[in-house]
Amino acid sequence: MSASNQREGVVLHDRLFVPYITPQEIARGVEEVAARIRDRRSESAPLLICVLKGATLFFADLLRSLDFPVTIDFVRASSYGNGMVSGETLTFTAEPGTEIAGRNVIVVEDIIDTGRTVTALREYFAARHAQTVEVAALLYKPAAHHTGEKPEYVAFEIADRFVVGYGLDYAEQGRNLSGIYVLAEEGEAQVEESATDEHAG
Ligand code: IMP
Ligand code: MG
């Protein structure tokens, strides 16, 4: 996607999304999270866990911003269907192969909405005797009445609105966008709709 059309909206499955957080702002947010992880780190290399699929771009950029030894693994937990409302049930469809016991685990998530996914992940790693479990989230929706603890590291607190891009999807579309886009409200949709349907990726 070129720099010029990042100011415009994108249409995914007939819904319009408008720019919300630019790639430049994301890069600064990732650097800040990396700096805070660096400040709080202990002797041993942390085990960073990427929560598939949404955290992949944040994970890759965060890793490159950490200038000390880390190891990585992946988990796939799914609580969303193809809609925009958080699902009731969480299923683990891929689990890390790394030995968890004694490790300082940092769970890297794209977004915390209700907090169910992250709460289940904290329990998962605690049950496997991680020494510490922390959470690094790109986005955090404080208005979503989530039940769990606040993440130790957050790049951006956002409004309770549906967002896509930079790994996050709407029914599997939009993950490849470099910026974060928010579902347009009605007024915005009327202004931008005609000019935007060629920029879905
Ligand atoms: P939670 O369990 O309700 O906190 O939801 C966490 C998961 O829901 C995230 O890892 C995302 O995959 C998905 N999710 C929550 N809000 C959004 C959003 O605004 N856009 C896209 N996916 C979202
Ligand atoms: Mg998702």
Short mmCIF file of C-alpha atoms and ligand atoms in Angstrom, two decimals:
data_model
loop_
_atom_site.label_atom_id
_atom_site.label_comp_id
_atom_site.label_asym_id
_atom_site.label_seq_id
_atom_site.Cartn_x
_atom_site.Cartn_y
_atom_site.Cartn_z
CA MET A 1 0.00 0.00 0.00
CA SER A 2 1.46 3.38 -0.94
CA ALA A 3 1.90 6.23 1.51
CA SER A 4 -0.69 8.37 -0.25
CA ASN A 5 -3.68 6.05 0.06
CA GLN A 6 -3.07 5.30 3.74
CA ARG A 7 -5.04 8.47 4.48
CA GLU A 8 -8.09 7.01 2.76
CA GLY A 9 -10.52 4.40 3.93
CA VAL A 10 -10.53 0.71 3.05
CA VAL A 11 -13.54 -1.48 2.30
CA LEU A 12 -13.50 -5.02 3.71
CA HIS A 13 -16.55 -7.24 3.13
CA ASP A 14 -18.57 -4.15 2.18
CA ARG A 15 -17.81 -2.31 5.42
CA LEU A 16 -15.81 0.92 5.40
CA PHE A 17 -12.86 1.36 7.74
CA VAL A 18 -11.10 4.71 8.15
CA PRO A 19 -7.54 5.49 9.32
CA TYR A 20 -7.11 5.41 13.10
CA ILE A 21 -3.44 4.81 14.02
CA THR A 22 -0.77 5.48 11.38
CA PRO A 23 2.20 3.18 10.71
CA GLN A 24 4.49 5.89 12.13
CA GLU A 25 2.48 6.06 15.37
CA ILE A 26 2.49 2.26 15.60
CA ALA A 27 6.29 2.22 15.22
CA ARG A 28 6.62 4.68 18.12
CA GLY A 29 4.20 2.64 20.27
CA VAL A 30 6.17 -0.55 19.60
CA GLU A 31 9.44 1.18 20.55
CA GLU A 32 7.90 2.36 23.84
CA VAL A 33 6.73 -1.14 24.72
CA ALA A 34 10.19 -2.53 23.86
CA ALA A 35 11.84 0.08 26.09
CA ARG A 36 9.59 -0.82 29.03
CA ILE A 37 10.24 -4.54 28.56
CA ARG A 38 13.97 -3.78 28.50
CA ASP A 39 13.69 -1.74 31.75
CA ARG A 40 11.89 -4.51 33.62
CA ARG A 41 13.80 -7.51 32.32
CA SER A 42 15.61 -9.93 34.62
CA GLU A 43 18.77 -11.99 34.01
CA SER A 44 17.20 -14.81 32.03
CA ALA A 45 16.01 -14.48 28.45
CA PRO A 46 12.23 -14.01 28.39
CA LEU A 47 10.03 -16.35 26.37
CA LEU A 48 7.87 -14.24 24.08
CA ILE A 49 4.65 -15.93 23.02
CA CYS A 50 2.94 -14.69 19.87
CA VAL A 51 -0.83 -15.13 19.98
CA LEU A 52 -1.76 -16.14 16.44
CA LYS A 53 -2.87 -14.83 14.11
CA GLY A 54 -3.55 -11.21 15.02
CA ALA A 55 -0.33 -10.46 16.93
CA THR A 56 2.04 -11.51 14.12
CA LEU A 57 3.02 -8.06 12.84
CA PHE A 58 3.27 -6.52 16.32
CA PHE A 59 5.31 -9.56 17.42
CA ALA A 60 7.75 -9.30 14.50
CA ASP A 61 8.31 -5.57 15.03
CA LEU A 62 8.58 -5.90 18.83
CA LEU A 63 11.19 -8.68 18.49
CA ARG A 64 13.34 -6.52 16.25
CA SER A 65 13.18 -3.71 18.82
CA LEU A 66 14.52 -5.90 21.66
CA ASP A 67 18.31 -5.77 21.80
CA PHE A 68 18.90 -8.59 24.31
CA PRO A 69 18.43 -12.39 24.18
CA VAL A 70 14.87 -13.66 23.90
CA THR A 71 13.31 -16.92 22.79
CA ILE A 72 9.97 -17.24 21.03
CA ASP A 73 7.05 -19.57 20.56
CA PHE A 74 3.46 -19.43 19.36
CA VAL A 75 -0.02 -20.14 20.62
CA ARG A 76 -3.28 -20.03 18.76
CA ALA A 77 -6.35 -19.19 20.78
CA SER A 78 -9.57 -18.31 19.13
CA SER A 79 -12.51 -16.56 20.77
CA TYR A 80 -13.85 -14.67 17.79
CA GLY A 81 -15.88 -16.02 14.91
CA ASN A 82 -16.13 -13.96 11.77
CA GLY A 83 -18.15 -11.19 13.38
CA MET A 84 -17.36 -8.15 15.46
CA VAL A 85 -18.54 -9.37 18.86
CA SER A 86 -16.25 -11.28 21.21
CA GLY A 87 -17.08 -14.99 21.38
CA GLU A 88 -18.05 -16.86 24.54
CA THR A 89 -15.78 -19.86 24.16
CA LEU A 90 -12.01 -19.95 23.83
CA THR A 91 -10.26 -22.81 22.10
CA PHE A 92 -6.51 -23.48 21.84
CA THR A 93 -5.83 -24.74 18.34
CA ALA A 94 -1.99 -24.64 18.60
CA GLU A 95 0.15 -24.82 21.73
CA PRO A 96 3.82 -23.94 22.32
CA GLY A 97 6.35 -26.79 22.28
CA THR A 98 8.82 -24.91 24.52
CA GLU A 99 9.25 -25.99 28.17
CA ILE A 100 7.40 -23.30 30.14
CA ALA A 101 8.43 -24.14 33.72
CA GLY A 102 10.68 -21.51 35.26
CA ARG A 103 10.46 -19.12 32.29
CA ASN A 104 9.58 -15.43 32.30
CA VAL A 105 6.74 -15.54 29.80
CA ILE A 106 5.55 -12.45 27.94
CA VAL A 107 2.30 -13.08 26.07
CA VAL A 108 2.16 -10.79 23.02
CA GLU A 109 -1.43 -9.97 21.99
CA ASP A 110 -2.88 -7.77 19.28
CA ILE A 111 -5.84 -6.41 21.24
CA ILE A 112 -7.57 -6.92 24.55
CA ASP A 113 -11.32 -6.55 24.31
CA THR A 114 -13.25 -8.48 26.98
CA GLY A 115 -9.99 -9.83 28.44
CA ARG A 116 -11.14 -13.44 28.22
CA THR A 117 -8.34 -14.57 25.91
CA VAL A 118 -5.58 -13.04 27.99
CA THR A 119 -7.03 -14.32 31.26
CA ALA A 120 -7.12 -17.85 29.82
CA LEU A 121 -3.55 -17.46 28.56
CA ARG A 122 -2.28 -16.26 31.95
CA GLU A 123 -3.90 -19.35 33.52
CA TYR A 124 -2.43 -21.59 30.81
CA PHE A 125 1.17 -20.45 31.48
CA ALA A 126 0.74 -20.28 35.28
CA ALA A 127 -0.55 -23.89 35.25
CA ARG A 128 2.66 -24.87 33.40
CA HIS A 129 4.74 -23.24 36.17
CA ALA A 130 6.06 -20.20 34.37
CA GLN A 131 8.12 -18.12 36.81
CA THR A 132 6.34 -14.96 35.72
CA VAL A 133 3.59 -14.24 33.18
CA GLU A 134 3.27 -10.76 31.71
CA VAL A 135 1.16 -9.47 28.83
CA ALA A 136 2.17 -7.03 26.10
CA ALA A 137 -0.78 -5.74 24.09
CA LEU A 138 -0.69 -3.48 21.07
CA LEU A 139 -4.23 -2.26 21.73
CA TYR A 140 -6.34 -2.18 24.87
CA LYS A 141 -10.04 -1.31 25.09
CA PRO A 142 -10.56 -0.14 28.68
CA ALA A 143 -14.27 0.47 28.11
CA ALA A 144 -14.92 -3.19 27.32
CA HIS A 145 -15.56 -4.25 30.94
CA HIS A 146 -12.99 -7.00 30.77
CA THR A 147 -12.52 -9.00 33.93
CA GLY A 148 -8.80 -9.78 33.97
CA GLU A 149 -5.77 -7.84 35.12
CA LYS A 150 -4.54 -4.90 33.13
CA PRO A 151 -1.69 -5.83 30.77
CA GLU A 152 1.80 -4.96 31.97
CA TYR A 153 2.65 -3.34 28.61
CA VAL A 154 0.20 -1.51 26.34
CA ALA A 155 1.09 0.46 23.21
CA PHE A 156 -2.31 2.18 22.75
CA GLU A 157 -5.50 2.48 24.78
CA ILE A 158 -8.35 2.89 22.31
CA ALA A 159 -12.08 3.51 22.32
CA ASP A 160 -14.51 0.59 22.35
CA ARG A 161 -14.72 0.44 18.55
CA PHE A 162 -13.96 -2.31 16.05
CA VAL A 163 -10.54 -1.97 14.40
CA VAL A 164 -8.58 -3.80 11.70
CA GLY A 165 -5.09 -3.73 10.19
CA TYR A 166 -1.51 -4.45 11.30
CA GLY A 167 -2.43 -8.08 11.95
CA LEU A 168 -6.04 -7.55 13.08
CA ASP A 169 -8.81 -8.80 10.84
CA TYR A 170 -12.44 -8.39 10.01
CA ALA A 171 -13.49 -11.91 8.91
CA GLU A 172 -9.87 -12.63 7.90
CA GLN A 173 -9.46 -9.49 5.83
CA GLY A 174 -7.33 -6.45 6.60
CA ARG A 175 -4.43 -8.13 8.39
CA ASN A 176 -1.95 -6.89 5.78
CA LEU A 177 -2.72 -3.19 6.22
CA SER A 178 0.26 -1.24 7.61
CA GLY A 179 -1.89 1.04 9.76
CA ILE A 180 -4.86 0.49 12.08
CA TYR A 181 -8.30 1.37 10.70
CA VAL A 182 -11.58 1.77 12.57
CA LEU A 183 -15.07 0.81 11.40
CA ALA A 184 -16.60 4.01 10.05
CA GLU A 185 -19.60 5.54 11.74
CA GLU A 186 -22.53 6.53 9.50
CA GLY A 187 -21.48 10.08 8.59
CA GLU A 188 -17.97 9.00 7.71
CA ALA A 189 -19.29 6.21 5.49
CA GLN A 190 -21.33 8.61 3.34
CA VAL A 191 -18.42 10.99 2.77
CA GLU A 192 -15.84 8.38 1.80
CA GLU A 193 -17.68 5.40 0.36
CA SER A 194 -17.51 6.20 -3.36
CA ALA A 195 -13.75 6.73 -3.43
CA THR A 196 -12.53 3.84 -1.36
CA ASP A 197 -13.34 0.42 -2.66
CA GLU A 198 -10.04 -0.25 -4.44
CA HIS A 199 -7.75 -0.14 -1.44
CA ALA A 200 -8.43 -3.36 0.41
CA GLY A 201 -4.82 -4.33 0.53
P1 IMP B 1 -11.07 -10.84 24.12
O1 IMP B 1 -10.88 -12.28 24.52
O2 IMP B 1 -12.50 -10.42 24.14
O3 IMP B 1 -10.18 -9.89 24.91
O4 IMP B 1 -10.71 -10.74 22.60
C1 IMP B 1 -9.42 -10.85 22.15
C2 IMP B 1 -9.41 -11.22 20.67
O5 IMP B 1 -10.57 -10.78 19.98
C3 IMP B 1 -8.23 -10.55 20.01
O6 IMP B 1 -7.07 -11.34 20.06
C4 IMP B 1 -8.72 -10.33 18.59
O7 IMP B 1 -8.44 -11.46 17.78
C5 IMP B 1 -10.23 -10.21 18.72
N1 IMP B 1 -10.68 -8.79 18.71
C6 IMP B 1 -11.13 -8.05 19.75
N2 IMP B 1 -11.44 -6.80 19.37
C7 IMP B 1 -11.16 -6.73 18.05
C8 IMP B 1 -11.25 -5.66 17.07
O8 IMP B 1 -11.64 -4.51 17.33
N3 IMP B 1 -10.85 -6.00 15.80
C9 IMP B 1 -10.41 -7.24 15.45
N4 IMP B 1 -10.30 -8.25 16.33
C10 IMP B 1 -10.68 -8.01 17.61
MG MG B 2 -9.36 -11.95 15.16
#
